[in-house]
Coordinates of C-alpha atoms in Angstrom, one line a residue:
Chain A
A1 CA -10.0 -64.3 21.9
Q2 CA -12.3 -63.2 19.2
S3 CA -13.0 -65.3 16.1
V4 CA -15.3 -65.4 13.1
T5 CA -16.6 -68.4 11.2
Q6 CA -17.9 -68.1 7.7
L7 CA -19.8 -71.3 7.1
D8 CA -19.7 -71.4 3.3
S9 CA -16.5 -71.2 1.3
Q10 CA -18.4 -70.8 -1.9
V11 CA -21.9 -69.7 -2.8
P12 CA -23.1 -70.0 -6.4
V13 CA -26.3 -68.1 -7.3
F14 CA -28.1 -66.9 -10.4
E15 CA -28.3 -63.3 -11.3
E16 CA -31.3 -61.5 -9.8
A17 CA -31.7 -64.2 -7.1
P18 CA -31.4 -63.4 -3.4
V19 CA -28.3 -64.4 -1.5
E20 CA -27.3 -64.8 2.2
L21 CA -23.7 -65.2 3.3
R22 CA -23.4 -66.5 6.8
C23 CA -21.1 -65.3 9.5
N24 CA -21.0 -66.4 13.2
Y25 CA -18.7 -64.8 15.7
S26 CA -17.2 -65.7 19.1
S27 CA -16.3 -63.0 21.6
S28 CA -16.2 -62.5 25.4
V29 CA -16.4 -58.7 25.1
S30 CA -18.3 -56.1 23.1
V31 CA -18.0 -56.8 19.4
Y32 CA -17.7 -54.7 16.4
L33 CA -18.5 -56.5 13.1
F34 CA -17.7 -55.8 9.5
W35 CA -18.2 -57.2 6.1
Y36 CA -15.6 -56.5 3.4
V37 CA -15.7 -57.3 -0.3
Q38 CA -12.5 -58.1 -2.3
Y39 CA -12.6 -58.1 -6.1
P40 CA -9.8 -59.9 -8.0
N41 CA -6.4 -58.3 -7.6
Q42 CA -7.8 -55.5 -5.4
G43 CA -7.8 -54.4 -1.8
L44 CA -10.6 -54.7 0.7
Q45 CA -13.7 -52.5 0.4
L46 CA -16.0 -52.0 3.4
L47 CA -19.6 -53.0 2.6
L48 CA -21.1 -52.3 6.0
K49 CA -20.3 -52.3 9.7
Y50 CA -22.0 -52.8 13.1
L51 CA -20.6 -50.6 15.8
S52 CA -23.7 -49.9 17.9
G53 CA -27.4 -49.0 17.6
S54 CA -29.8 -50.6 15.2
T55 CA -29.2 -54.3 14.6
L56 CA -30.2 -54.0 10.9
V57 CA -27.3 -52.4 9.1
K58 CA -27.5 -51.2 5.5
G59 CA -24.4 -50.9 3.4
I60 CA -23.3 -50.1 -0.1
N61 CA -24.4 -51.8 -3.3
G62 CA -27.7 -52.9 -1.8
F63 CA -26.3 -55.2 0.9
E64 CA -27.6 -55.4 4.4
A65 CA -26.8 -57.4 7.5
E66 CA -28.5 -58.1 10.8
F67 CA -26.6 -58.3 14.1
N68 CA -28.1 -61.1 16.2
K69 CA -26.6 -61.3 19.7
S70 CA -28.5 -64.3 20.9
Q71 CA -27.4 -66.3 17.8
T72 CA -23.9 -64.6 17.6
S73 CA -24.5 -64.1 13.9
F74 CA -24.0 -61.3 11.4
H75 CA -25.3 -62.6 8.1
L76 CA -25.0 -60.6 4.9
R77 CA -28.0 -60.4 2.5
K78 CA -28.9 -59.0 -0.8
P79 CA -32.4 -59.3 -2.3
S80 CA -31.2 -59.4 -5.9
V81 CA -27.6 -60.0 -7.0
H82 CA -25.8 -58.9 -10.1
I83 CA -23.0 -60.4 -12.1
S84 CA -20.7 -57.6 -10.8
D85 CA -21.2 -58.9 -7.2
T86 CA -19.0 -61.9 -8.0
A87 CA -16.1 -61.5 -5.5
E88 CA -14.7 -62.7 -2.2
Y89 CA -16.5 -61.6 0.9
F90 CA -14.9 -61.4 4.4
C91 CA -16.6 -61.1 7.7
A92 CA -14.5 -59.6 10.4
V93 CA -14.6 -58.8 14.1
S94 CA -12.7 -56.5 16.4
D95 CA -13.1 -55.2 20.0
L96 CA -12.6 -51.5 19.5
P97 CA -11.8 -50.1 16.1
G98 CA -10.3 -46.7 17.2
T99 CA -7.6 -48.2 19.3
A100 CA -4.8 -50.5 18.3
S101 CA -7.1 -53.4 18.2
K102 CA -6.9 -56.5 16.1
L103 CA -9.4 -57.0 13.3
T104 CA -9.8 -60.7 12.8
F105 CA -11.1 -62.1 9.5
G106 CA -13.1 -65.2 8.7
T107 CA -11.9 -67.5 5.9
G108 CA -14.0 -65.8 3.3
T109 CA -16.9 -66.8 1.1
R110 CA -16.6 -66.8 -2.7
L111 CA -19.8 -65.5 -4.2
Q112 CA -20.2 -66.6 -7.8
V113 CA -23.0 -65.0 -9.7
T114 CA -24.0 -66.6 -13.1
L115 CA -26.6 -65.8 -15.7
Chain B
D1 CA -10.0 -37.4 1.9
T2 CA -11.3 -40.8 2.9
E3 CA -8.6 -43.0 1.5
V4 CA -5.6 -45.0 2.4
T5 CA -3.0 -44.8 -0.3
Q6 CA -0.4 -47.5 -0.8
T7 CA 2.7 -47.3 -3.1
P8 CA 3.9 -49.0 -5.1
K9 CA 1.0 -51.1 -6.4
H10 CA 3.4 -53.8 -7.6
L11 CA 6.9 -54.7 -6.6
V12 CA 9.3 -57.4 -7.7
M13 CA 12.5 -57.8 -5.7
G14 CA 15.3 -60.2 -5.4
M15 CA 16.2 -62.0 -2.1
T16 CA 19.2 -59.8 -1.5
N17 CA 17.3 -56.5 -2.2
K18 CA 16.1 -53.9 0.3
K19 CA 12.9 -52.2 -0.5
S20 CA 10.1 -50.3 1.3
L21 CA 6.3 -50.2 1.1
K22 CA 4.6 -46.9 1.8
C23 CA 1.2 -46.1 3.2
E24 CA -0.5 -42.8 3.7
Q25 CA -3.8 -41.5 5.2
H26 CA -5.1 -38.1 5.9
M27 CA -8.2 -39.0 7.8
G28 CA -6.7 -38.3 11.3
H29 CA -6.8 -42.0 12.2
R30 CA -4.4 -42.7 15.0
A31 CA -4.2 -46.5 14.6
M32 CA -2.5 -47.9 11.5
Y33 CA -1.9 -51.5 10.5
W34 CA 0.0 -53.8 8.1
Y35 CA -1.7 -57.0 7.0
K36 CA -0.3 -59.8 4.7
Q37 CA -2.7 -61.7 2.4
K38 CA -1.7 -64.9 0.6
A39 CA -3.8 -66.0 -2.4
K40 CA -7.2 -67.3 -1.5
K41 CA -6.7 -66.6 2.2
P42 CA -7.9 -63.9 4.6
P43 CA -5.6 -61.1 5.6
E44 CA -3.4 -61.8 8.5
L45 CA -2.3 -59.0 10.9
M46 CA 1.4 -58.2 11.0
F47 CA 1.8 -54.9 12.9
V48 CA -0.3 -52.3 14.6
Y49 CA 0.7 -48.8 15.4
S50 CA -1.2 -46.6 17.9
Y51 CA -0.3 -42.9 18.1
E52 CA 2.9 -43.6 16.1
K53 CA 4.1 -46.3 18.5
L54 CA 4.3 -50.0 17.8
S55 CA 1.6 -51.6 19.7
I56 CA 1.3 -55.1 18.3
N57 CA 3.8 -57.3 16.5
E58 CA 2.4 -60.6 15.6
S59 CA 5.7 -62.5 15.8
V60 CA 6.7 -61.3 12.3
P61 CA 10.3 -62.2 11.1
S62 CA 12.8 -59.4 11.5
R63 CA 13.3 -59.2 7.7
F64 CA 10.1 -57.1 7.9
S65 CA 10.7 -53.8 9.7
P66 CA 7.8 -51.3 10.2
E67 CA 8.2 -47.6 10.8
C68 CA 5.7 -44.8 11.5
P69 CA 7.4 -41.5 10.9
N70 CA 4.3 -39.4 11.7
S71 CA 0.6 -39.8 12.2
S72 CA -0.2 -40.0 8.4
L73 CA 2.6 -42.3 7.2
L74 CA 3.4 -45.9 7.7
N75 CA 6.3 -47.8 6.1
L76 CA 7.3 -51.4 5.8
H77 CA 11.0 -52.0 5.2
L78 CA 11.9 -55.2 3.5
H79 CA 15.2 -56.9 3.5
A80 CA 16.5 -60.4 2.6
L81 CA 13.0 -61.7 1.9
Q82 CA 12.2 -65.3 0.8
P83 CA 10.0 -66.4 -2.1
E84 CA 7.3 -67.4 0.4
D85 CA 7.0 -63.8 1.4
S86 CA 5.3 -63.1 -1.9
A87 CA 1.8 -61.8 -1.1
L88 CA -0.5 -58.8 -1.2
Y89 CA 0.5 -56.4 1.6
L90 CA -2.4 -54.3 2.9
C91 CA -2.3 -51.2 4.9
A92 CA -5.2 -50.0 7.0
S93 CA -6.2 -47.3 9.5
S94 CA -9.0 -47.1 11.9
H95 CA -11.3 -44.8 13.9
S96 CA -13.8 -45.7 16.6
L97 CA -16.7 -44.2 14.7
Y98 CA -15.8 -45.4 11.2
G99 CA -14.1 -48.7 11.6
Y100 CA -11.2 -49.8 9.4
T101 CA -10.2 -48.4 6.0
F102 CA -7.9 -50.4 3.8
G103 CA -5.7 -49.4 1.0
S104 CA -5.6 -51.2 -2.3
G105 CA -2.4 -53.1 -1.4
T106 CA 1.0 -53.7 -2.8
R107 CA 1.5 -57.0 -4.6
L108 CA 4.9 -58.2 -3.8
T109 CA 6.8 -60.9 -5.7
V110 CA 10.1 -62.1 -4.3
V111 CA 12.4 -63.8 -6.9

């Protein structure tokens, strides 16, 4: 079975500072990894995904993540955060997105950006 | 069209009511999903449809009844719900090249 661990439930950071949200996965087969953001009272928006190819993935809103197979990690980074980045961030893993596969979420990390 | 559209956005229903949630996508995705999300928790998978057939049912109570009338539509029929079923219900579709696309959800309150 696949699983995802988000090591930090909350990450406070000042505006314009860099941030890293940590995600580790467990899987016995090929993995496909995703980061989603959820703003209050809204659905999930895809930030970025790793399906294959380059291990450095760039997403929307200036976010990027690096797939590290040896460390089974997929940490999310942004060099300079804004107040508007305050939201809940979910890391997720699946085995094959195009089929009826299960997308399994981590418990989420609350990013709180302050002035 | 790169969206998953869910209606209604908000729904309040009594425990004896019957209601339906609707989900629509026109991206040609052949897998569609229902997820349930409680406050401050991650989404939990309920059902998966693949090519309009139910593929995965995560032991969901029978008061939730999914339906996939065609490749673009997914419904979730609700009957005799309990207050603890109040949650955000998310629909998603997926493609092997693009991953999963989620709708904005239906916030359901059972009174």
